[in-house]
Each structure stands twice: as C-alpha cells, then as structure tokens.
C-alpha cells in the first residue's frame, strides 16, 4: 500500500506519474507549459490518458541546469498545484526546496518528489509533519556538475547504500513506510553504462522493500541507444519502462502518458493471464 495523503494506492498495478514541468529550460518540455492554461490543459490530457499522479516541477534538474530562485519556483508551481489538487487529483511536487515543499503541501500536494532525497536542512521534518508521500531519489553530485567525472566501482551498491540510508533517515524522522518510494535516479550523475547496469539489476533495488519509481522518459541514455532526438524517444522510453516494470518497478514517471498507459495495459493483461 502507498499512501499519498488521502489517496491510497494498493500497488496491485503499476502507477503512472505524468510529468508537468513549468520551467523555461527542462530538457524535454521546457517552455511548453509556462502559462496556466497550457499547463492545466496538459494536466487534464494526462489524466484523461490515465495518469495516476501529476508531478509538477518548477526547477529543471537537467545536467548543467542553473538553480531557480525560491520565489520563481513558488510562483511557477503553487497556483497550478492548487488548481489541479482542487479537482481531487493526486499531485506530487518535484522540488528539493523545503519552503516550496511546505507551500505545495498547503496547496494540496499529496507527494514530495525530491531528487535530493530530503537532504536539505528541514526537508525531513517538513515531509514528516504532513500526511504526504515522498519519493527519495539517488543523485551523485549536483545538477550543475553531476555529469562531469562520473565514476563508480559498483553503481548498484552505491545507489543501494544511499537509498537505504535516506529511507532510514525518513523513517527515523517519522515518515511511515507506506509513504516512502525510492528511485535510483536514472541520468543523475550516471553515464549510459551506469544507467543500463542499474536497470538490469533493478531487482536488487526492489529487494530493499520500498516501492520503486523510475524516470527514464526521453532521457539521454534512450537517445544514446536509439540515436533519436528528445521528442522522438517515446518508443525507446517505453521499452525501458517495461524493462523496469518487469524487474519490479511500481511507478513510472513519464512525459508520454497515453503511450505508456497503453503499453502497461498490455503488459498487465499478459501478467494476469
Ligand atoms: N527525472 C527528472 C526530474 N525529476 N524525479 C524522479 N523521482 N525521478 C527521475 O528520474 C526524475 C525526477 C528529470 O526529468 P524532467 O523533469 O523531464 O527534466 P528537467 O529536470 O529538465 O525538468
């Protein structure tokens, strides 16, 4: 069971998290949803297409991205979260800033998706104080520099140690197990070969006992394998998502909800049979 505020998910099927980036510079959809109307339309379309959670982000974490000011991030995400959550939709806020987490929770967000895994001062306490879920993601370094000089002896071992430590810190702060999701953080301080090893050995992350989320959608590893530009990586992304689901992932974060939901319907039908 996964508890996102008042939304309860038994996890008997894979959940789809639709990405809504309200940023000028996100690697795939930057600049497309900057007006409230365009963003709301996109959220509505993703829900019609079968998204379970809408993940609203106001700061790009793509490699080399510059940090966003707190005021700017708040202005981008809070009015939107208010309007989407008011419709009874589970909304997650993609932020590493505790002030943004607090405002988003007050605006109705039911989940905090933190690429920094609640390592910022006061982040653990902020999430513990509300009934929201959290996604703890592994990232090596900072977005501005994370793809420089990347090396691991064993990437899976490093990611496991990190996620176990962050999940323990979350539980110690009072966040119940049924509110914790973990994510290996594909592309965050990882080269293509690291992402592939992580995906191949995903069952080792799943064995940690928390629902695992994966974000592979349109990422550069898919581009490296297919030779496709960002907007043409849907098929490759779905292949990677299904590989992750076959290895036990429970949440798929995607820009292409309709295609991903269709693929998962077929996958689930085959499992049930
Ligand atoms: N990837 C991105 C952002 N947030 N959150 C989780 N839990 N897992 C991920 O893999 C993940 C994430 C990067 O993708 P996107 O939001 O499309 O781009 P940008 O960071 O440029 O806004």
PDB file of C-alpha atoms and ligand atoms in Angstrom:
ATOM      1  CA  UNK A   1       0.000   0.000   0.000  1.00  0.00           C
ATOM      2  CA  UNK A   2       1.199   3.503  -0.836  1.00  0.00           C
ATOM      3  CA  UNK A   3      -0.407   6.430   0.965  1.00  0.00           C
ATOM      4  CA  UNK A   4      -0.389   9.867  -0.670  1.00  0.00           C
ATOM      5  CA  UNK A   5      -2.366  11.978   1.768  1.00  0.00           C
ATOM      6  CA  UNK A   6      -5.966  10.826   1.347  1.00  0.00           C
ATOM      7  CA  UNK A   7      -5.166   8.866  -1.817  1.00  0.00           C
ATOM      8  CA  UNK A   8      -4.493   5.181  -1.165  1.00  0.00           C
ATOM      9  CA  UNK A   9      -2.854   3.004  -3.829  1.00  0.00           C
ATOM     10  CA  UNK A  10      -2.745  -0.766  -3.228  1.00  0.00           C
ATOM     11  CA  UNK A  11       0.080  -1.093  -5.822  1.00  0.00           C
ATOM     12  CA  UNK A  12      -1.607  -4.087  -7.429  1.00  0.00           C
ATOM     13  CA  UNK A  13      -0.851  -2.360 -10.716  1.00  0.00           C
ATOM     14  CA  UNK A  14       1.886  -0.021 -11.857  1.00  0.00           C
ATOM     15  CA  UNK A  15       1.221   3.696 -11.324  1.00  0.00           C
ATOM     16  CA  UNK A  16       1.919   6.293 -13.979  1.00  0.00           C
ATOM     17  CA  UNK A  17       3.247   9.671 -12.932  1.00  0.00           C
ATOM     18  CA  UNK A  18       2.761  12.297 -15.643  1.00  0.00           C
ATOM     19  CA  UNK A  19       5.445  14.992 -15.839  1.00  0.00           C
ATOM     20  CA  UNK A  20       4.343  18.631 -15.860  1.00  0.00           C
ATOM     21  CA  UNK A  21       7.372  20.906 -15.963  1.00  0.00           C
ATOM     22  CA  UNK A  22       6.540  24.589 -15.543  1.00  0.00           C
ATOM     23  CA  UNK A  23      10.048  25.660 -16.477  1.00  0.00           C
ATOM     24  CA  UNK A  24      11.622  27.517 -19.370  1.00  0.00           C
ATOM     25  CA  UNK A  25      14.548  25.080 -19.567  1.00  0.00           C
ATOM     26  CA  UNK A  26      13.544  21.465 -18.865  1.00  0.00           C
ATOM     27  CA  UNK A  27      15.306  19.162 -21.292  1.00  0.00           C
ATOM     28  CA  UNK A  28      12.179  17.779 -22.905  1.00  0.00           C
ATOM     29  CA  UNK A  29       9.176  20.034 -22.289  1.00  0.00           C
ATOM     30  CA  UNK A  30      10.876  23.278 -21.185  1.00  0.00           C
ATOM     31  CA  UNK A  31       8.869  26.379 -22.092  1.00  0.00           C
ATOM     32  CA  UNK A  32       5.784  24.498 -23.298  1.00  0.00           C
ATOM     33  CA  UNK A  33       3.604  24.834 -20.195  1.00  0.00           C
ATOM     34  CA  UNK A  34       4.569  28.230 -18.811  1.00  0.00           C
ATOM     35  CA  UNK A  35       1.085  29.710 -18.988  1.00  0.00           C
ATOM     36  CA  UNK A  36      -1.500  28.455 -16.512  1.00  0.00           C
ATOM     37  CA  UNK A  37      -3.921  27.458 -19.251  1.00  0.00           C
ATOM     38  CA  UNK A  38      -1.404  25.381 -21.216  1.00  0.00           C
ATOM     39  CA  UNK A  39      -0.269  23.641 -18.031  1.00  0.00           C
ATOM     40  CA  UNK A  40      -3.824  22.890 -16.886  1.00  0.00           C
ATOM     41  CA  UNK A  41      -4.767  21.579 -20.320  1.00  0.00           C
ATOM     42  CA  UNK A  42      -1.753  19.318 -20.299  1.00  0.00           C
ATOM     43  CA  UNK A  43      -2.605  18.034 -16.797  1.00  0.00           C
ATOM     44  CA  UNK A  44      -6.170  17.331 -17.926  1.00  0.00           C
ATOM     45  CA  UNK A  45      -4.948  15.488 -21.017  1.00  0.00           C
ATOM     46  CA  UNK A  46      -2.564  13.353 -18.982  1.00  0.00           C
ATOM     47  CA  UNK A  47      -5.381  12.464 -16.553  1.00  0.00           C
ATOM     48  CA  UNK A  48      -7.705  11.577 -19.443  1.00  0.00           C
ATOM     49  CA  UNK A  49      -4.916   9.387 -20.784  1.00  0.00           C
ATOM     50  CA  UNK A  50      -4.713   7.509 -17.477  1.00  0.00           C
ATOM     51  CA  UNK A  51      -2.094   9.250 -15.316  1.00  0.00           C
ATOM     52  CA  UNK A  52      -2.416   8.358 -11.620  1.00  0.00           C
ATOM     53  CA  UNK A  53      -0.266  11.203 -10.300  1.00  0.00           C
ATOM     54  CA  UNK A  54       0.658  14.589 -11.802  1.00  0.00           C
ATOM     55  CA  UNK A  55       4.242  15.579 -10.970  1.00  0.00           C
ATOM     56  CA  UNK A  56       4.585  19.373 -11.051  1.00  0.00           C
ATOM     57  CA  UNK A  57       8.112  20.788 -11.240  1.00  0.00           C
ATOM     58  CA  UNK A  58       9.304  24.393 -11.321  1.00  0.00           C
ATOM     59  CA  UNK A  59      13.051  23.847 -11.470  1.00  0.00           C
ATOM     60  CA  UNK A  60      14.928  21.958 -14.174  1.00  0.00           C
ATOM     61  CA  UNK A  61      17.372  19.363 -12.871  1.00  0.00           C
ATOM     62  CA  UNK A  62      18.784  18.511 -16.289  1.00  0.00           C
ATOM     63  CA  UNK A  63      22.584  18.232 -16.396  1.00  0.00           C
ATOM     64  CA  UNK A  64      24.107  21.710 -16.266  1.00  0.00           C
ATOM     65  CA  UNK A  65      20.854  23.455 -15.244  1.00  0.00           C
ATOM     66  CA  UNK A  66      21.232  26.628 -13.196  1.00  0.00           C
ATOM     67  CA  UNK A  67      19.355  26.735  -9.854  1.00  0.00           C
ATOM     68  CA  UNK A  68      15.994  28.550  -9.794  1.00  0.00           C
ATOM     69  CA  UNK A  69      15.197  31.194  -7.162  1.00  0.00           C
ATOM     70  CA  UNK A  70      12.722  30.181  -4.473  1.00  0.00           C
ATOM     71  CA  UNK A  71      10.320  32.993  -5.378  1.00  0.00           C
ATOM     72  CA  UNK A  72      10.314  31.954  -9.010  1.00  0.00           C
ATOM     73  CA  UNK A  73       9.786  28.281  -8.204  1.00  0.00           C
ATOM     74  CA  UNK A  74       6.892  29.142  -5.878  1.00  0.00           C
ATOM     75  CA  UNK A  75       5.264  31.383  -8.487  1.00  0.00           C
ATOM     76  CA  UNK A  76       5.530  28.669 -11.114  1.00  0.00           C
ATOM     77  CA  UNK A  77       4.178  25.707  -9.176  1.00  0.00           C
ATOM     78  CA  UNK A  78       1.864  26.804  -6.345  1.00  0.00           C
ATOM     79  CA  UNK A  79      -1.101  28.247  -8.304  1.00  0.00           C
ATOM     80  CA  UNK A  80      -1.019  25.213 -10.577  1.00  0.00           C
ATOM     81  CA  UNK A  81      -0.876  22.678  -7.746  1.00  0.00           C
ATOM     82  CA  UNK A  82      -3.815  24.442  -6.064  1.00  0.00           C
ATOM     83  CA  UNK A  83      -5.934  24.177  -9.177  1.00  0.00           C
ATOM     84  CA  UNK A  84      -5.082  20.563 -10.022  1.00  0.00           C
ATOM     85  CA  UNK A  85      -5.354  19.287  -6.444  1.00  0.00           C
ATOM     86  CA  UNK A  86      -8.715  21.066  -6.016  1.00  0.00           C
ATOM     87  CA  UNK A  87     -10.104  18.579  -8.541  1.00  0.00           C
ATOM     88  CA  UNK A  88      -9.242  15.681  -6.241  1.00  0.00           C
ATOM     89  CA  UNK A  89      -6.195  14.644  -8.274  1.00  0.00           C
ATOM     90  CA  UNK A  90      -3.070  13.254  -6.552  1.00  0.00           C
ATOM     91  CA  UNK A  91      -0.388  15.869  -7.191  1.00  0.00           C
ATOM     92  CA  UNK A  92       3.289  15.472  -6.489  1.00  0.00           C
ATOM     93  CA  UNK A  93       5.698  18.405  -6.298  1.00  0.00           C
ATOM     94  CA  UNK A  94       9.136  17.905  -7.838  1.00  0.00           C
ATOM     95  CA  UNK A  95      11.327  20.064  -5.617  1.00  0.00           C
ATOM     96  CA  UNK A  96      14.325  19.924  -3.311  1.00  0.00           C
ATOM     97  CA  UNK A  97      13.461  23.159  -1.503  1.00  0.00           C
ATOM     98  CA  UNK A  98      11.651  22.694   1.856  1.00  0.00           C
ATOM     99  CA  UNK A  99       9.922  26.099   1.576  1.00  0.00           C
ATOM    100  CA  UNK A 100       8.443  25.000  -1.762  1.00  0.00           C
ATOM    101  CA  UNK A 101       7.501  21.629  -0.227  1.00  0.00           C
ATOM    102  CA  UNK A 102       5.605  23.397   2.586  1.00  0.00           C
ATOM    103  CA  UNK A 103       3.744  25.736   0.242  1.00  0.00           C
ATOM    104  CA  UNK A 104       2.942  22.868  -2.131  1.00  0.00           C
ATOM    105  CA  UNK A 105       1.579  20.713   0.692  1.00  0.00           C
ATOM    106  CA  UNK A 106      -0.560  23.662   1.874  1.00  0.00           C
ATOM    107  CA  UNK A 107      -1.793  23.999  -1.721  1.00  0.00           C
ATOM    108  CA  UNK A 108      -2.875  20.339  -1.745  1.00  0.00           C
ATOM    109  CA  UNK A 109       0.134  18.333  -2.958  1.00  0.00           C
ATOM    110  CA  UNK A 110      -0.039  14.723  -1.744  1.00  0.00           C
ATOM    111  CA  UNK A 111       3.552  13.765  -2.530  1.00  0.00           C
ATOM    112  CA  UNK A 112       7.010  15.318  -2.481  1.00  0.00           C
ATOM    113  CA  UNK A 113       9.302  14.098  -5.262  1.00  0.00           C
ATOM    114  CA  UNK A 114      12.781  15.108  -4.175  1.00  0.00           C
ATOM    115  CA  UNK A 115      15.782  14.470  -6.429  1.00  0.00           C
ATOM    116  CA  UNK A 116      17.862  15.493  -3.377  1.00  0.00           C
ATOM    117  CA  UNK A 117      16.213  12.788  -1.197  1.00  0.00           C
ATOM    118  CA  UNK A 118      15.308  15.165   1.682  1.00  0.00           C
ATOM    119  CA  UNK A 119      18.958  16.046   2.379  1.00  0.00           C
ATOM    120  CA  UNK A 120      18.274  19.809   2.578  1.00  0.00           C
ATOM    121  CA  UNK A 121      18.044  21.183   6.134  1.00  0.00           C
ATOM    122  CA  UNK A 122      14.468  20.840   7.440  1.00  0.00           C
ATOM    123  CA  UNK A 123      13.286  18.726   4.481  1.00  0.00           C
ATOM    124  CA  UNK A 124      12.774  15.526   6.511  1.00  0.00           C
ATOM    125  CA  UNK A 125      10.815  17.407   9.199  1.00  0.00           C
ATOM    126  CA  UNK A 126       8.696  19.176   6.575  1.00  0.00           C
ATOM    127  CA  UNK A 127       7.552  15.924   4.990  1.00  0.00           C
ATOM    128  CA  UNK A 128       7.183  14.144   8.347  1.00  0.00           C
ATOM    129  CA  UNK A 129       4.814  16.872   9.564  1.00  0.00           C
ATOM    130  CA  UNK A 130       2.255  16.222   6.794  1.00  0.00           C
ATOM    131  CA  UNK A 131       0.465  13.024   5.677  1.00  0.00           C
ATOM    132  CA  UNK A 132       2.151  13.160   2.249  1.00  0.00           C
ATOM    133  CA  UNK A 133       4.275  10.551   0.496  1.00  0.00           C
ATOM    134  CA  UNK A 134       7.867  11.112  -0.562  1.00  0.00           C
ATOM    135  CA  UNK A 135       9.988   9.870  -3.439  1.00  0.00           C
ATOM    136  CA  UNK A 136      13.642   9.638  -2.379  1.00  0.00           C
ATOM    137  CA  UNK A 137      15.896   9.712  -5.424  1.00  0.00           C
ATOM    138  CA  UNK A 138      19.595   8.932  -5.783  1.00  0.00           C
ATOM    139  CA  UNK A 139      21.725  11.660  -7.333  1.00  0.00           C
ATOM    140  CA  UNK A 140      25.507  11.801  -7.321  1.00  0.00           C
ATOM    141  CA  UNK A 141      26.622  15.435  -7.061  1.00  0.00           C
ATOM    142  CA  UNK A 142      24.586  18.477  -8.067  1.00  0.00           C
ATOM    143  CA  UNK A 143      22.674  19.004 -11.342  1.00  0.00           C
ATOM    144  CA  UNK A 144      25.132  21.725 -12.439  1.00  0.00           C
ATOM    145  CA  UNK A 145      28.104  19.346 -12.394  1.00  0.00           C
ATOM    146  CA  UNK A 146      26.726  15.817 -11.948  1.00  0.00           C
ATOM    147  CA  UNK A 147      27.712  14.530 -15.396  1.00  0.00           C
ATOM    148  CA  UNK A 148      31.378  15.574 -15.014  1.00  0.00           C
ATOM    149  CA  UNK A 149      33.939  12.924 -14.000  1.00  0.00           C
ATOM    150  CA  UNK A 150      31.309  10.305 -13.183  1.00  0.00           C
ATOM    151  CA  UNK A 151      32.740   7.071 -11.806  1.00  0.00           C
ATOM    152  CA  UNK A 152      31.591   4.229  -9.579  1.00  0.00           C
ATOM    153  CA  UNK A 153      33.184   0.943  -8.519  1.00  0.00           C
ATOM    154  CA  UNK A 154      29.704  -0.607  -8.329  1.00  0.00           C
ATOM    155  CA  UNK A 155      26.891   1.802  -9.148  1.00  0.00           C
ATOM    156  CA  UNK A 156      24.165  -0.520  -7.848  1.00  0.00           C
ATOM    157  CA  UNK A 157      25.919  -0.957  -4.496  1.00  0.00           C
ATOM    158  CA  UNK A 158      26.359   2.839  -4.136  1.00  0.00           C
ATOM    159  CA  UNK A 159      22.728   3.544  -5.007  1.00  0.00           C
ATOM    160  CA  UNK A 160      21.518   0.861  -2.575  1.00  0.00           C
ATOM    161  CA  UNK A 161      23.623   2.186   0.303  1.00  0.00           C
ATOM    162  CA  UNK A 162      22.389   5.710  -0.355  1.00  0.00           C
ATOM    163  CA  UNK A 163      18.707   4.769  -0.633  1.00  0.00           C
ATOM    164  CA  UNK A 164      18.793   2.590   2.497  1.00  0.00           C
ATOM    165  CA  UNK A 165      20.375   5.474   4.420  1.00  0.00           C
ATOM    166  CA  UNK A 166      17.819   8.024   3.169  1.00  0.00           C
ATOM    167  CA  UNK A 167      14.848   5.712   3.780  1.00  0.00           C
ATOM    168  CA  UNK A 168      16.129   5.049   7.326  1.00  0.00           C
ATOM    169  CA  UNK A 169      16.516   8.791   7.905  1.00  0.00           C
ATOM    170  CA  UNK A 170      12.966   9.325   6.645  1.00  0.00           C
ATOM    171  CA  UNK A 171      11.561   6.609   8.924  1.00  0.00           C
ATOM    172  CA  UNK A 172      13.548   7.941  11.890  1.00  0.00           C
ATOM    173  CA  UNK A 173      12.035  11.386  11.229  1.00  0.00           C
ATOM    174  CA  UNK A 174       8.557   9.866  11.483  1.00  0.00           C
ATOM    175  CA  UNK A 175       7.646   9.205   7.850  1.00  0.00           C
ATOM    176  CA  UNK A 176       5.781   5.881   7.789  1.00  0.00           C
ATOM    177  CA  UNK A 177       6.969   3.126   5.445  1.00  0.00           C
ATOM    178  CA  UNK A 178       3.753   3.244   3.415  1.00  0.00           C
ATOM    179  CA  UNK A 179       4.620   6.838   2.483  1.00  0.00           C
ATOM    180  CA  UNK A 180       8.114   6.127   1.129  1.00  0.00           C
ATOM    181  CA  UNK A 181       9.084   5.491  -2.507  1.00  0.00           C
ATOM    182  CA  UNK A 182      12.682   5.067  -3.722  1.00  0.00           C
ATOM    183  CA  UNK A 183      14.157   5.874  -7.128  1.00  0.00           C
ATOM    184  CA  UNK A 184      17.636   5.006  -8.495  1.00  0.00           C
ATOM    185  CA  UNK A 185      17.742   8.369 -10.309  1.00  0.00           C
ATOM    186  CA  UNK A 186      18.495   7.401 -13.913  1.00  0.00           C
ATOM    187  CA  UNK A 187      20.736  10.022 -15.517  1.00  0.00           C
ATOM    188  CA  UNK A 188      21.579  11.837 -12.294  1.00  0.00           C
ATOM    189  CA  UNK A 189      25.371  11.578 -12.100  1.00  0.00           C
ATOM    190  CA  UNK A 190      25.345   8.435 -14.260  1.00  0.00           C
ATOM    191  CA  UNK A 191      26.673   7.559 -17.695  1.00  0.00           C
ATOM    192  CA  UNK A 192      24.846   5.326 -20.162  1.00  0.00           C
ATOM    193  CA  UNK A 193      26.624   2.203 -18.882  1.00  0.00           C
ATOM    194  CA  UNK A 194      25.648   3.025 -15.267  1.00  0.00           C
ATOM    195  CA  UNK A 195      22.002   3.516 -16.229  1.00  0.00           C
ATOM    196  CA  UNK A 196      21.987   0.184 -18.060  1.00  0.00           C
ATOM    197  CA  UNK A 197      23.530  -1.702 -15.142  1.00  0.00           C
ATOM    198  CA  UNK A 198      21.030  -0.083 -12.772  1.00  0.00           C
ATOM    199  CA  UNK A 199      18.152  -1.100 -14.996  1.00  0.00           C
ATOM    200  CA  UNK A 200      19.433  -4.654 -15.457  1.00  0.00           C
ATOM    201  CA  UNK A 201      19.960  -5.056 -11.725  1.00  0.00           C
ATOM    202  CA  UNK A 202      16.821  -3.172 -10.640  1.00  0.00           C
ATOM    203  CA  UNK A 203      15.562  -6.239  -8.682  1.00  0.00           C
ATOM    204  CA  UNK A 204      18.335  -5.505  -6.146  1.00  0.00           C
ATOM    205  CA  UNK A 205      16.813  -2.059  -5.537  1.00  0.00           C
ATOM    206  CA  UNK A 206      13.298  -3.532  -5.425  1.00  0.00           C
ATOM    207  CA  UNK A 207      14.532  -6.022  -2.792  1.00  0.00           C
ATOM    208  CA  UNK A 208      15.101  -3.099  -0.392  1.00  0.00           C
ATOM    209  CA  UNK A 209      11.360  -3.370   0.262  1.00  0.00           C
ATOM    210  CA  UNK A 210      10.051   0.042  -0.820  1.00  0.00           C
ATOM    211  CA  UNK A 211       8.031   0.733  -3.970  1.00  0.00           C
ATOM    212  CA  UNK A 212      10.476   1.736  -6.711  1.00  0.00           C
ATOM    213  CA  UNK A 213       9.834   4.625  -9.106  1.00  0.00           C
ATOM    214  CA  UNK A 214      11.743   5.010 -12.365  1.00  0.00           C
ATOM    215  CA  UNK A 215      12.243   8.041 -14.571  1.00  0.00           C
ATOM    216  CA  UNK A 216      13.724   7.037 -17.905  1.00  0.00           C
ATOM    217  CA  UNK A 217      11.390   9.042 -20.099  1.00  0.00           C
ATOM    218  CA  UNK A 218      13.174  10.642 -23.090  1.00  0.00           C
ATOM    219  CA  UNK A 219      16.489  10.705 -21.219  1.00  0.00           C
ATOM    220  CA  UNK A 220      19.871  10.848 -22.925  1.00  0.00           C
ATOM    221  CA  UNK A 221      20.514   7.129 -22.413  1.00  0.00           C
ATOM    222  CA  UNK A 222      17.492   6.452 -24.629  1.00  0.00           C
ATOM    223  CA  UNK A 223      18.932   8.944 -27.109  1.00  0.00           C
ATOM    224  CA  UNK A 224      22.330   7.238 -26.999  1.00  0.00           C
ATOM    225  CA  UNK A 225      20.794   3.817 -27.675  1.00  0.00           C
ATOM    226  CA  UNK A 226      18.406   4.914 -30.433  1.00  0.00           C
ATOM    227  CA  UNK A 227      20.183   7.896 -31.989  1.00  0.00           C
ATOM    228  CA  UNK A 228      16.916   9.860 -31.604  1.00  0.00           C
ATOM    229  CA  UNK A 229      16.309  13.472 -30.554  1.00  0.00           C
ATOM    230  CA  UNK A 230      14.379  14.159 -27.341  1.00  0.00           C
ATOM    231  CA  UNK A 231      10.920  14.336 -28.944  1.00  0.00           C
ATOM    232  CA  UNK A 232      11.406  11.033 -30.770  1.00  0.00           C
ATOM    233  CA  UNK A 233      12.346   8.850 -27.834  1.00  0.00           C
ATOM    234  CA  UNK A 234       8.868   7.586 -26.883  1.00  0.00           C
ATOM    235  CA  UNK A 235       9.266   4.025 -28.157  1.00  0.00           C
ATOM    236  CA  UNK A 236      12.709   3.679 -26.595  1.00  0.00           C
ATOM    237  CA  UNK A 237      11.439   5.122 -23.315  1.00  0.00           C
ATOM    238  CA  UNK A 238       8.556   2.673 -23.200  1.00  0.00           C
ATOM    239  CA  UNK A 239      10.863  -0.269 -23.826  1.00  0.00           C
ATOM    240  CA  UNK A 240      12.982   0.893 -20.886  1.00  0.00           C
ATOM    241  CA  UNK A 241       9.903   1.487 -18.695  1.00  0.00           C
ATOM    242  CA  UNK A 242       8.586  -2.015 -19.385  1.00  0.00           C
ATOM    243  CA  UNK A 243      12.012  -3.496 -18.657  1.00  0.00           C
ATOM    244  CA  UNK A 244      11.888  -1.695 -15.306  1.00  0.00           C
ATOM    245  CA  UNK A 245       8.340  -2.855 -14.586  1.00  0.00           C
ATOM    246  CA  UNK A 246       9.277  -6.456 -15.453  1.00  0.00           C
ATOM    247  CA  UNK A 247      12.013  -6.110 -12.816  1.00  0.00           C
ATOM    248  CA  UNK A 248       9.604  -4.850 -10.169  1.00  0.00           C
ATOM    249  CA  UNK A 249       9.223  -1.052 -10.591  1.00  0.00           C
ATOM    250  CA  UNK A 250       5.857   0.182  -9.295  1.00  0.00           C
ATOM    251  CA  UNK A 251       5.799   3.789 -10.521  1.00  0.00           C
ATOM    252  CA  UNK A 252       6.750   5.025 -13.984  1.00  0.00           C
ATOM    253  CA  UNK A 253       7.444   8.748 -14.385  1.00  0.00           C
ATOM    254  CA  UNK A 254       6.806   9.777 -17.972  1.00  0.00           C
ATOM    255  CA  UNK A 255       6.208  12.660 -20.367  1.00  0.00           C
ATOM    256  CA  UNK A 256       4.186  10.359 -22.652  1.00  0.00           C
ATOM    257  CA  UNK A 257       1.297   9.167 -20.533  1.00  0.00           C
ATOM    258  CA  UNK A 258      -1.015   7.873 -23.246  1.00  0.00           C
ATOM    259  CA  UNK A 259       1.573   5.600 -24.863  1.00  0.00           C
ATOM    260  CA  UNK A 260       2.940   4.417 -21.515  1.00  0.00           C
ATOM    261  CA  UNK A 261      -0.521   3.602 -20.136  1.00  0.00           C
ATOM    262  CA  UNK A 262      -1.335   1.605 -23.290  1.00  0.00           C
ATOM    263  CA  UNK A 263       1.918  -0.341 -23.021  1.00  0.00           C
ATOM    264  CA  UNK A 264       1.236  -1.077 -19.347  1.00  0.00           C
ATOM    265  CA  UNK A 265      -2.314  -2.260 -20.103  1.00  0.00           C
ATOM    266  CA  UNK A 266      -0.927  -4.855 -22.494  1.00  0.00           C
ATOM    267  CA  UNK A 267       1.819  -5.812 -20.057  1.00  0.00           C
ATOM    268  CA  UNK A 268      -0.666  -6.209 -17.178  1.00  0.00           C
ATOM    269  CA  UNK A 269      -3.055  -8.292 -19.298  1.00  0.00           C
ATOM    270  CA  UNK A 270      -0.236 -10.699 -20.036  1.00  0.00           C
ATOM    271  CA  UNK A 271       0.697 -10.921 -16.358  1.00  0.00           C
ATOM    272  CA  UNK A 272      -2.893 -11.610 -15.276  1.00  0.00           C
ATOM    273  CA  UNK A 273      -3.278 -14.335 -17.887  1.00  0.00           C
TER     274      UNK A 273
HETATM  275  N1  LIG B   1      13.969  12.932 -13.515  1.00  0.00           N
HETATM  276  C1  LIG B   1      13.826  14.257 -13.739  1.00  0.00           C
HETATM  277  C2  LIG B   1      13.165  15.068 -12.811  1.00  0.00           C
HETATM  278  N2  LIG B   1      12.641  14.541 -11.682  1.00  0.00           N
HETATM  279  N3  LIG B   1      12.189  12.673 -10.328  1.00  0.00           N
HETATM  280  C3  LIG B   1      12.298  11.357 -10.069  1.00  0.00           C
HETATM  281  N4  LIG B   1      11.748  10.815  -8.977  1.00  0.00           N
HETATM  282  N5  LIG B   1      12.962  10.515 -10.946  1.00  0.00           N
HETATM  283  C4  LIG B   1      13.540  10.991 -12.084  1.00  0.00           C
HETATM  284  O1  LIG B   1      14.162  10.197 -12.822  1.00  0.00           O
HETATM  285  C5  LIG B   1      13.427  12.391 -12.373  1.00  0.00           C
HETATM  286  C6  LIG B   1      12.741  13.214 -11.448  1.00  0.00           C
HETATM  287  C7  LIG B   1      14.381  14.852 -14.981  1.00  0.00           C
HETATM  288  O2  LIG B   1      13.405  14.895 -15.991  1.00  0.00           O
HETATM  289  P1  LIG B   1      12.487  16.160 -16.371  1.00  0.00           P
HETATM  290  O3  LIG B   1      11.645  16.590 -15.214  1.00  0.00           O
HETATM  291  O4  LIG B   1      11.739  15.857 -17.588  1.00  0.00           O
HETATM  292  O5  LIG B   1      13.521  17.273 -16.780  1.00  0.00           O
HETATM  293  P2  LIG B   1      14.063  18.561 -16.054  1.00  0.00           P
HETATM  294  O6  LIG B   1      14.772  18.133 -14.809  1.00  0.00           O
HETATM  295  O7  LIG B   1      14.985  19.158 -17.094  1.00  0.00           O
HETATM  296  O8  LIG B   1      12.890  19.450 -15.733  1.00  0.00           O
END
